[in-house]
Amino acid sequence: KDMKKNLILITLLSLNLNSYETAEKEKFNDQEITYVVEMNAKKSSEEISQFSEFYQRLVEGNEPDTFAWQFFRSSDDKIFLIERYKDSSSANQHIINISPGGISEEEFAMFSEHFEIEKIIVHGFATDKLKDALKEAGFSLEFRSPISGYSRK
């Protein structure tokens, strides 16, 4: 009788643990791509602030698989942009949008009038297609592969 209870208890515990692991896996997006973009401002602080707000809203409205788009200013007036994408395909869609003929081509020209991109550090498992698209755009790039961590959906 005790053996039967133990077997039932082990089975229930195992099922519970498996559903916890499945639920945790569903929360984790191991395909997420994050850019840290280091830039110099080409306009006044006020113009940078206004344009950053405008551009962030543009991306938010046009790119539903972009998880975050945040501008930061350092004490030495460098500008940092954090871009978080669902996956490489979503990050590549942004490149398509800002390229000639893309829906944000004109706005990216304005972006380039406000910022000089020094470097883009790409975090995550970027596909070769994404790497090629970024290299073709001529940016100074660094690619970093994840070791461990989590990303909530």
Tab-separated table of N, CA and C in Angstrom:
chain	number	residue	atom	x	y	z
A	1	LYS	N	0.834	-1.194	0.000
A	1	LYS	CA	0.000	0.000	0.000
A	1	LYS	C	0.883	1.264	0.000
A	2	ASP	N	1.945	1.299	0.834
A	2	ASP	CA	2.853	2.448	0.865
A	2	ASP	C	3.574	2.611	-0.467
A	3	MET	N	3.905	1.480	-1.072
A	3	MET	CA	4.595	1.518	-2.364
A	3	MET	C	3.693	2.159	-3.412
A	4	LYS	N	2.406	1.836	-3.384
A	4	LYS	CA	1.451	2.392	-4.330
A	4	LYS	C	1.306	3.903	-4.122
A	5	LYS	N	1.235	4.352	-2.852
A	5	LYS	CA	1.144	5.781	-2.536
A	5	LYS	C	2.389	6.515	-3.031
A	6	ASN	N	3.549	5.926	-2.800
A	6	ASN	CA	4.797	6.548	-3.244
A	6	ASN	C	4.850	6.662	-4.764
A	7	LEU	N	4.395	5.619	-5.435
A	7	LEU	CA	4.378	5.645	-6.896
A	7	LEU	C	3.443	6.744	-7.407
A	8	ILE	N	2.264	6.877	-6.808
A	8	ILE	CA	1.316	7.925	-7.189
A	8	ILE	C	1.921	9.303	-6.907
A	9	LEU	N	2.533	9.450	-5.743
A	9	LEU	CA	3.162	10.725	-5.365
A	9	LEU	C	4.284	11.098	-6.339
A	10	ILE	N	5.110	10.149	-6.687
A	10	ILE	CA	6.208	10.396	-7.634
A	10	ILE	C	5.649	10.788	-9.004
A	11	THR	N	4.600	10.087	-9.434
A	11	THR	CA	3.982	10.388	-10.726
A	11	THR	C	3.410	11.807	-10.740
A	12	LEU	N	2.676	12.182	-9.676
A	12	LEU	CA	2.101	13.521	-9.589
A	12	LEU	C	3.186	14.591	-9.542
A	13	LEU	N	4.225	14.344	-8.781
A	13	LEU	CA	5.329	15.294	-8.682
A	13	LEU	C	6.010	15.476	-10.031
A	14	SER	N	6.199	14.372	-10.732
A	14	SER	CA	6.824	14.409	-12.045
A	14	SER	C	5.970	15.196	-13.033
A	15	LEU	N	4.663	14.970	-13.034
A	15	LEU	CA	3.761	15.705	-13.921
A	15	LEU	C	3.783	17.193	-13.607
A	16	ASN	N	3.767	17.525	-12.326
A	16	ASN	CA	3.792	18.922	-11.901
A	16	ASN	C	5.091	19.608	-12.330
A	17	LEU	N	6.207	18.926	-12.157
A	17	LEU	CA	7.511	19.468	-12.540
A	17	LEU	C	7.586	19.671	-14.051
A	18	ASN	N	7.080	18.708	-14.817
A	18	ASN	CA	7.088	18.836	-16.276
A	18	ASN	C	6.238	20.012	-16.742
A	19	SER	N	5.056	20.226	-16.106
A	19	SER	CA	4.244	21.360	-16.537
A	19	SER	C	4.896	22.667	-16.146
A	20	TYR	N	5.636	22.711	-15.022
A	20	TYR	CA	6.364	23.925	-14.645
A	20	TYR	C	7.454	24.216	-15.674
A	21	GLU	N	8.214	23.188	-16.079
A	21	GLU	CA	9.279	23.379	-17.064
A	21	GLU	C	8.704	23.826	-18.407
A	22	THR	N	7.559	23.257	-18.799
A	22	THR	CA	6.922	23.646	-20.052
A	22	THR	C	6.462	25.097	-19.975
A	23	ALA	N	5.838	25.475	-18.855
A	23	ALA	CA	5.384	26.860	-18.686
A	23	ALA	C	6.564	27.814	-18.714
A	24	GLU	N	7.671	27.443	-18.082
A	24	GLU	CA	8.857	28.305	-18.086
A	24	GLU	C	9.449	28.427	-19.483
A	25	LYS	N	9.484	27.312	-20.236
A	25	LYS	CA	10.003	27.345	-21.602
A	25	LYS	C	9.159	28.252	-22.484
A	26	GLU	N	7.835	28.223	-22.285
A	26	GLU	CA	6.946	29.052	-23.087
A	26	GLU	C	7.171	30.531	-22.811
A	27	LYS	N	7.638	30.883	-21.621
A	27	LYS	CA	7.925	32.276	-21.287
A	27	LYS	C	9.237	32.731	-21.905
A	28	PHE	N	10.150	31.835	-22.120
A	28	PHE	CA	11.497	32.172	-22.558
A	28	PHE	C	11.570	32.274	-24.062
A	29	ASN	N	12.100	33.399	-24.538
A	29	ASN	CA	12.284	33.582	-25.975
A	29	ASN	C	13.780	33.530	-26.268
A	30	ASP	N	14.275	32.373	-26.617
A	30	ASP	CA	15.715	32.223	-26.865
A	30	ASP	C	16.114	32.737	-28.245
A	31	GLN	N	15.151	33.230	-29.009
A	31	GLN	CA	15.435	33.768	-30.345
A	31	GLN	C	15.546	35.300	-30.352
A	32	GLU	N	15.314	35.923	-29.189
A	32	GLU	CA	15.324	37.384	-29.126
A	32	GLU	C	16.665	37.961	-29.573
A	33	ILE	N	16.588	39.072	-30.281
A	33	ILE	CA	17.769	39.812	-30.733
A	33	ILE	C	17.720	41.187	-30.078
A	34	THR	N	18.821	41.599	-29.487
A	34	THR	CA	18.920	42.924	-28.874
A	34	THR	C	20.104	43.656	-29.464
A	35	TYR	N	19.856	44.885	-29.905
A	35	TYR	CA	20.930	45.751	-30.377
A	35	TYR	C	21.223	46.795	-29.300
A	36	VAL	N	22.492	47.097	-29.133
A	36	VAL	CA	22.914	48.285	-28.407
A	36	VAL	C	23.634	49.130	-29.452
A	37	VAL	N	23.031	50.261	-29.777
A	37	VAL	CA	23.542	51.127	-30.834
A	37	VAL	C	24.184	52.347	-30.182
A	38	GLU	N	25.467	52.541	-30.453
A	38	GLU	CA	26.197	53.689	-29.914
A	38	GLU	C	26.251	54.760	-30.994
A	39	MET	N	25.809	55.985	-30.628
A	39	MET	CA	25.690	57.043	-31.631
A	39	MET	C	26.190	58.380	-31.087
A	40	ASN	N	26.478	59.282	-32.022
A	40	ASN	CA	26.764	60.674	-31.703
A	40	ASN	C	25.598	61.509	-32.197
A	41	ALA	N	25.259	62.529	-31.431
A	41	ALA	CA	24.190	63.440	-31.815
A	41	ALA	C	24.722	64.461	-32.812
A	42	LYS	N	23.917	64.757	-33.831
A	42	LYS	CA	24.280	65.763	-34.829
A	42	LYS	C	23.457	67.039	-34.662
A	43	LYS	N	22.510	67.013	-33.737
A	43	LYS	CA	21.601	68.147	-33.517
A	43	LYS	C	21.632	68.529	-32.037
A	44	SER	N	20.899	69.575	-31.696
A	44	SER	CA	20.829	70.034	-30.305
A	44	SER	C	20.152	68.987	-29.425
A	45	SER	N	20.356	69.103	-28.144
A	45	SER	CA	19.771	68.173	-27.177
A	45	SER	C	18.244	68.155	-27.292
A	46	GLU	N	17.647	69.316	-27.444
A	46	GLU	CA	16.183	69.413	-27.571
A	46	GLU	C	15.701	68.736	-28.854
A	47	GLU	N	16.392	68.974	-29.964
A	47	GLU	CA	16.006	68.351	-31.236
A	47	GLU	C	16.149	66.833	-31.158
A	48	ILE	N	17.204	66.360	-30.492
A	48	ILE	CA	17.409	64.916	-30.319
A	48	ILE	C	16.266	64.319	-29.499
A	49	SER	N	15.884	64.991	-28.429
A	49	SER	CA	14.792	64.486	-27.582
A	49	SER	C	13.484	64.405	-28.361
A	50	GLN	N	13.160	65.459	-29.109
A	50	GLN	CA	11.909	65.477	-29.875
A	50	GLN	C	11.914	64.413	-30.977
A	51	PHE	N	13.025	64.318	-31.685
A	51	PHE	CA	13.084	63.339	-32.767
A	51	PHE	C	13.052	61.913	-32.214
A	52	SER	N	13.735	61.675	-31.116
A	52	SER	CA	13.748	60.337	-30.511
A	52	SER	C	12.336	59.891	-30.162
A	53	GLU	N	11.545	60.786	-29.608
A	53	GLU	CA	10.155	60.476	-29.267
A	53	GLU	C	9.361	60.152	-30.539
A	54	PHE	N	9.532	60.963	-31.572
A	54	PHE	CA	8.855	60.736	-32.848
A	54	PHE	C	9.243	59.371	-33.434
A	55	TYR	N	10.539	59.081	-33.476
A	55	TYR	CA	11.007	57.867	-34.140
A	55	TYR	C	10.600	56.617	-33.372
A	56	GLN	N	10.637	56.709	-32.063
A	56	GLN	CA	10.226	55.575	-31.231
A	56	GLN	C	8.759	55.241	-31.479
A	57	ARG	N	7.931	56.260	-31.615
A	57	ARG	CA	6.507	56.019	-31.912
A	57	ARG	C	6.310	55.424	-33.309
A	58	LEU	N	7.117	55.871	-34.253
A	58	LEU	CA	7.051	55.327	-35.609
A	58	LEU	C	7.331	53.826	-35.597
A	59	VAL	N	8.414	53.431	-34.955
A	59	VAL	CA	8.779	52.010	-34.896
A	59	VAL	C	7.705	51.222	-34.154
A	60	GLU	N	7.229	51.767	-33.049
A	60	GLU	CA	6.191	51.082	-32.276
A	60	GLU	C	4.940	50.829	-33.124
A	61	GLY	N	4.573	51.792	-33.957
A	61	GLY	CA	3.379	51.653	-34.784
A	61	GLY	C	3.557	50.740	-35.983
A	62	ASN	N	4.784	50.666	-36.520
A	62	ASN	CA	5.024	49.908	-37.757
A	62	ASN	C	5.569	48.502	-37.549
A	63	GLU	N	6.115	48.214	-36.372
A	63	GLU	CA	6.823	46.949	-36.178
A	63	GLU	C	6.335	46.234	-34.916
A	64	PRO	N	5.252	45.459	-35.041
A	64	PRO	CA	4.673	44.814	-33.853
A	64	PRO	C	5.584	43.790	-33.170
A	65	ASP	N	6.586	43.268	-33.871
A	65	ASP	CA	7.492	42.290	-33.250
A	65	ASP	C	8.764	42.933	-32.712
A	66	THR	N	8.744	44.256	-32.595
A	66	THR	CA	9.815	44.963	-31.902
A	66	THR	C	9.363	45.109	-30.463
A	67	PHE	N	10.075	44.485	-29.532
A	67	PHE	CA	9.673	44.475	-28.127
A	67	PHE	C	9.984	45.782	-27.411
A	68	ALA	N	11.077	46.448	-27.796
A	68	ALA	CA	11.461	47.689	-27.114
A	68	ALA	C	12.307	48.532	-28.048
A	69	TRP	N	12.216	49.841	-27.850
A	69	TRP	CA	12.982	50.805	-28.633
A	69	TRP	C	13.201	51.981	-27.709
A	70	GLN	N	14.394	52.091	-27.123
A	70	GLN	CA	14.638	53.097	-26.098
A	70	GLN	C	15.929	53.857	-26.360
A	71	PHE	N	15.830	55.185	-26.297
A	71	PHE	CA	16.987	56.055	-26.456
A	71	PHE	C	17.496	56.463	-25.072
A	72	PHE	N	18.827	56.542	-24.941
A	72	PHE	CA	19.463	56.970	-23.698
A	72	PHE	C	20.573	57.966	-24.017
A	73	ARG	N	20.808	58.893	-23.089
A	73	ARG	CA	21.885	59.870	-23.247
A	73	ARG	C	22.870	59.677	-22.089
A	74	SER	N	24.163	59.597	-22.415
A	74	SER	CA	25.182	59.470	-21.369
A	74	SER	C	25.622	60.858	-20.917
A	75	SER	N	26.421	60.901	-19.860
A	75	SER	CA	26.883	62.185	-19.327
A	75	SER	C	27.768	62.933	-20.321
A	76	ASP	N	28.399	62.229	-21.247
A	76	ASP	CA	29.238	62.897	-22.256
A	76	ASP	C	28.464	63.121	-23.568
A	77	ASP	N	27.121	63.081	-23.487
A	77	ASP	CA	26.208	63.351	-24.607
A	77	ASP	C	26.229	62.313	-25.718
A	78	LYS	N	26.815	61.153	-25.477
A	78	LYS	CA	26.659	60.044	-26.429
A	78	LYS	C	25.213	59.575	-26.323
A	79	ILE	N	24.698	59.087	-27.418
A	79	ILE	CA	23.340	58.561	-27.446
A	79	ILE	C	23.434	57.050	-27.626
A	80	PHE	N	22.654	56.330	-26.840
A	80	PHE	CA	22.585	54.876	-26.949
A	80	PHE	C	21.143	54.497	-27.239
A	81	LEU	N	20.977	53.589	-28.157
A	81	LEU	CA	19.658	53.098	-28.527
A	81	LEU	C	19.631	51.600	-28.250
A	82	ILE	N	18.639	51.172	-27.483
A	82	ILE	CA	18.432	49.749	-27.215
A	82	ILE	C	17.234	49.315	-28.058
A	83	GLU	N	17.471	48.337	-28.927
A	83	GLU	CA	16.419	47.783	-29.774
A	83	GLU	C	16.270	46.306	-29.417
A	84	ARG	N	15.043	45.888	-29.099
A	84	ARG	CA	14.791	44.479	-28.791
A	84	ARG	C	13.766	43.932	-29.776
A	85	TYR	N	14.147	42.835	-30.423
A	85	TYR	CA	13.302	42.216	-31.433
A	85	TYR	C	12.925	40.792	-31.030
A	86	LYS	N	11.765	40.355	-31.477
A	86	LYS	CA	11.291	38.988	-31.207
A	86	LYS	C	12.298	37.952	-31.690
A	87	ASP	N	12.900	38.213	-32.875
A	87	ASP	CA	13.831	37.257	-33.469
A	87	ASP	C	14.579	37.934	-34.618
A	88	SER	N	15.444	37.198	-35.272
A	88	SER	CA	16.224	37.742	-36.389
A	88	SER	C	15.337	38.247	-37.516
A	89	SER	N	14.261	37.540	-37.781
A	89	SER	CA	13.343	37.945	-38.841
A	89	SER	C	12.734	39.317	-38.540
A	90	SER	N	12.371	39.552	-37.296
A	90	SER	CA	11.811	40.848	-36.891
A	90	SER	C	12.855	41.951	-37.000
A	91	ALA	N	14.085	41.643	-36.615
A	91	ALA	CA	15.172	42.623	-36.740
A	91	ALA	C	15.446	42.924	-38.209
A	92	ASN	N	15.385	41.896	-39.034
A	92	ASN	CA	15.595	42.082	-40.469
A	92	ASN	C	14.468	42.914	-41.087
A	93	GLN	N	13.262	42.762	-40.576
A	93	GLN	CA	12.129	43.551	-41.082
A	93	GLN	C	12.384	45.040	-40.878
A	94	HIS	N	13.008	45.392	-39.763
A	94	HIS	CA	13.339	46.800	-39.533
A	94	HIS	C	14.299	47.303	-40.612
A	95	ILE	N	15.280	46.480	-40.962
A	95	ILE	CA	16.233	46.865	-42.010
A	95	ILE	C	15.495	47.066	-43.338
A	96	ILE	N	14.572	46.174	-43.638
A	96	ILE	CA	13.763	46.307	-44.867
A	96	ILE	C	12.966	47.610	-44.835
A	97	ASN	N	12.385	47.922	-43.675
A	97	ASN	CA	11.561	49.126	-43.540
A	97	ASN	C	12.350	50.414	-43.781
A	98	ILE	N	13.621	50.449	-43.352
A	98	ILE	CA	14.405	51.689	-43.469
A	98	ILE	C	15.223	51.750	-44.758
A	99	SER	N	15.230	50.678	-45.522
A	99	SER	CA	15.982	50.617	-46.775
A	99	SER	C	15.255	51.368	-47.882
A	100	PRO	N	15.954	51.682	-48.982
A	100	PRO	CA	15.289	52.338	-50.113
A	100	PRO	C	14.040	51.570	-50.542
A	101	GLY	N	12.924	52.303	-50.637
A	101	GLY	CA	11.646	51.685	-50.982
A	101	GLY	C	10.871	51.178	-49.786
A	102	GLY	N	11.488	51.159	-48.599
A	102	GLY	CA	10.816	50.683	-47.394
A	102	GLY	C	9.860	51.726	-46.836
A	103	ILE	N	8.958	51.283	-45.966
A	103	ILE	CA	7.926	52.185	-45.446
A	103	ILE	C	8.492	53.300	-44.564
A	104	SER	N	9.707	53.147	-44.067
A	104	SER	CA	10.317	54.164	-43.206
A	104	SER	C	11.586	54.757	-43.812
A	105	GLU	N	11.716	54.651	-45.119
A	105	GLU	CA	12.913	55.158	-45.788
A	105	GLU	C	13.137	56.649	-45.496
A	106	GLU	N	12.105	57.469	-45.650
A	106	GLU	CA	12.237	58.917	-45.434
A	106	GLU	C	12.569	59.234	-43.977
A	107	GLU	N	11.924	58.528	-43.066
A	107	GLU	CA	12.166	58.768	-41.638
A	107	GLU	C	13.580	58.343	-41.237
A	108	PHE	N	14.116	57.296	-41.892
A	108	PHE	CA	15.487	56.901	-41.582
A	108	PHE	C	16.477	57.936	-42.105
A	109	ALA	N	16.149	58.588	-43.216
A	109	ALA	CA	16.992	59.693	-43.695
A	109	ALA	C	17.026	60.794	-42.634
A	110	MET	N	15.879	61.067	-42.008
A	110	MET	CA	15.823	62.049	-40.924
A	110	MET	C	16.632	61.554	-39.720
A	111	PHE	N	16.534	60.267	-39.432
A	111	PHE	CA	17.306	59.657	-38.338
A	111	PHE	C	18.797	59.929	-38.568
A	112	SER	N	19.229	59.722	-39.801
A	112	SER	CA	20.642	59.913	-40.146
A	112	SER	C	21.069	61.373	-40.068
A	113	GLU	N	20.129	62.292	-40.171
A	113	GLU	CA	20.429	63.712	-39.983
A	113	GLU	C	20.602	64.054	-38.506
A	114	HIS	N	20.040	63.236	-37.635
A	114	HIS	CA	20.102	63.472	-36.188
A	114	HIS	C	21.216	62.687	-35.494
A	115	PHE	N	21.558	61.528	-36.037
A	115	PHE	CA	22.501	60.635	-35.365
A	115	PHE	C	23.567	60.124	-36.325
A	116	GLU	N	24.754	59.957	-35.797
A	116	GLU	CA	25.820	59.249	-36.500
A	116	GLU	C	26.032	57.943	-35.743
A	117	ILE	N	25.769	56.835	-36.408
A	117	ILE	CA	25.920	55.524	-35.766
A	117	ILE	C	27.402	55.158	-35.754
A	118	GLU	N	27.941	54.976	-34.561
A	118	GLU	CA	29.339	54.558	-34.424
A	118	GLU	C	29.486	53.053	-34.491
A	119	LYS	N	28.559	52.364	-33.791
A	119	LYS	CA	28.696	50.911	-33.672
A	119	LYS	C	27.361	50.312	-33.271
A	120	ILE	N	27.112	49.103	-33.769
A	120	ILE	CA	25.943	48.331	-33.350
A	120	ILE	C	26.456	47.019	-32.768
A	121	ILE	N	26.091	46.767	-31.526
A	121	ILE	CA	26.438	45.500	-30.881
A	121	ILE	C	25.167	44.653	-30.881
A	122	VAL	N	25.242	43.513	-31.542
A	122	VAL	CA	24.093	42.633	-31.703
A	122	VAL	C	24.221	41.489	-30.702
A	123	HIS	N	23.229	41.377	-29.822
A	123	HIS	CA	23.198	40.318	-28.800
A	123	HIS	C	22.153	39.290	-29.193
A	124	GLY	N	22.523	38.021	-29.159
A	124	GLY	CA	21.584	36.946	-29.474
A	124	GLY	C	22.100	36.104	-30.623
A	125	PHE	N	21.322	35.088	-30.964
A	125	PHE	CA	21.693	34.198	-32.062
A	125	PHE	C	21.190	34.785	-33.381
A	126	ALA	N	21.944	35.722	-33.937
A	126	ALA	CA	21.567	36.353	-35.200
A	126	ALA	C	21.772	35.362	-36.344
A	127	THR	N	20.788	35.296	-37.226
A	127	THR	CA	20.913	34.417	-38.392
A	127	THR	C	21.921	35.013	-39.374
A	128	ASP	N	22.412	34.177	-40.266
A	128	ASP	CA	23.332	34.662	-41.303
A	128	ASP	C	22.658	35.721	-42.168
A	129	LYS	N	21.363	35.551	-42.428
A	129	LYS	CA	20.618	36.527	-43.230
A	129	LYS	C	20.636	37.902	-42.565
A	130	LEU	N	20.422	37.941	-41.253
A	130	LEU	CA	20.455	39.212	-40.524
A	130	LEU	C	21.864	39.790	-40.516
A	131	LYS	N	22.855	38.957	-40.241
A	131	LYS	CA	24.247	39.429	-40.237
A	131	LYS	C	24.625	40.021	-41.585
A	132	ASP	N	24.247	39.332	-42.670
A	132	ASP	CA	24.558	39.820	-44.019
A	132	ASP	C	23.881	41.156	-44.299
A	133	ALA	N	22.620	41.286	-43.891
A	133	ALA	CA	21.881	42.537	-44.121
A	133	ALA	C	22.532	43.694	-43.367
A	134	LEU	N	22.963	43.451	-42.142
A	134	LEU	CA	23.621	44.499	-41.353
A	134	LEU	C	24.979	44.861	-41.945
A	135	LYS	N	25.726	43.847	-42.369
A	135	LYS	CA	27.043	44.100	-42.969
A	135	LYS	C	26.886	44.884	-44.274
A	136	GLU	N	25.876	44.523	-45.051
A	136	GLU	CA	25.629	45.191	-46.327
A	136	GLU	C	25.282	46.669	-46.111
A	137	ALA	N	24.651	46.970	-44.987
A	137	ALA	CA	24.292	48.360	-44.677
A	137	ALA	C	25.530	49.182	-44.304
A	138	GLY	N	26.651	48.509	-44.045
A	138	GLY	CA	27.909	49.206	-43.813
A	138	GLY	C	28.159	49.660	-42.391
A	139	PHE	N	27.423	49.132	-41.440
A	139	PHE	CA	27.617	49.520	-40.046
A	139	PHE	C	28.831	48.832	-39.434
A	140	SER	N	29.448	49.480	-38.449
A	140	SER	CA	30.470	48.840	-37.631
A	140	SER	C	29.725	47.920	-36.657
A	141	LEU	N	30.061	46.641	-36.686
A	141	LEU	CA	29.267	45.641	-35.961
A	141	LEU	C	30.102	44.804	-35.017
A	142	GLU	N	29.458	44.368	-33.932
A	142	GLU	CA	29.987	43.332	-33.043
A	142	GLU	C	28.831	42.370	-32.789
A	143	PHE	N	29.112	41.083	-32.833
A	143	PHE	CA	28.097	40.070	-32.561
A	143	PHE	C	28.452	39.338	-31.274
A	144	ARG	N	27.471	39.204	-30.405
A	144	ARG	CA	27.687	38.526	-29.120
A	144	ARG	C	26.640	37.444	-28.928
A	145	SER	N	27.123	36.237	-28.650
A	145	SER	CA	26.235	35.094	-28.439
A	145	SER	C	25.888	34.970	-26.962
A	146	PRO	N	24.659	34.565	-26.669
A	146	PRO	CA	24.269	34.427	-25.272
A	146	PRO	C	24.954	33.243	-24.587
A	147	ILE	N	25.142	33.412	-23.281
A	147	ILE	CA	25.665	32.328	-22.447
A	147	ILE	C	24.518	31.748	-21.635
A	148	SER	N	23.802	32.628	-20.936
A	148	SER	CA	22.620	32.208	-20.183
A	148	SER	C	21.766	33.441	-19.919
A	149	GLY	N	20.562	33.246	-19.436
A	149	GLY	CA	19.679	34.343	-19.123
A	149	GLY	C	18.251	34.001	-19.458
A	150	TYR	N	17.413	35.007	-19.382
A	150	TYR	CA	16.010	34.795	-19.742
A	150	TYR	C	15.462	36.063	-20.376
A	151	SER	N	14.390	35.896	-21.109
A	151	SER	CA	13.699	37.007	-21.735
A	151	SER	C	12.221	36.675	-21.681
A	152	ARG	N	11.456	37.500	-21.039
A	152	ARG	CA	10.022	37.253	-20.969
A	152	ARG	C	9.360	37.715	-22.254
A	153	LYS	N	8.338	36.994	-22.653
A	153	LYS	CA	7.594	37.355	-23.860
A	153	LYS	C	6.659	38.497	-23.555
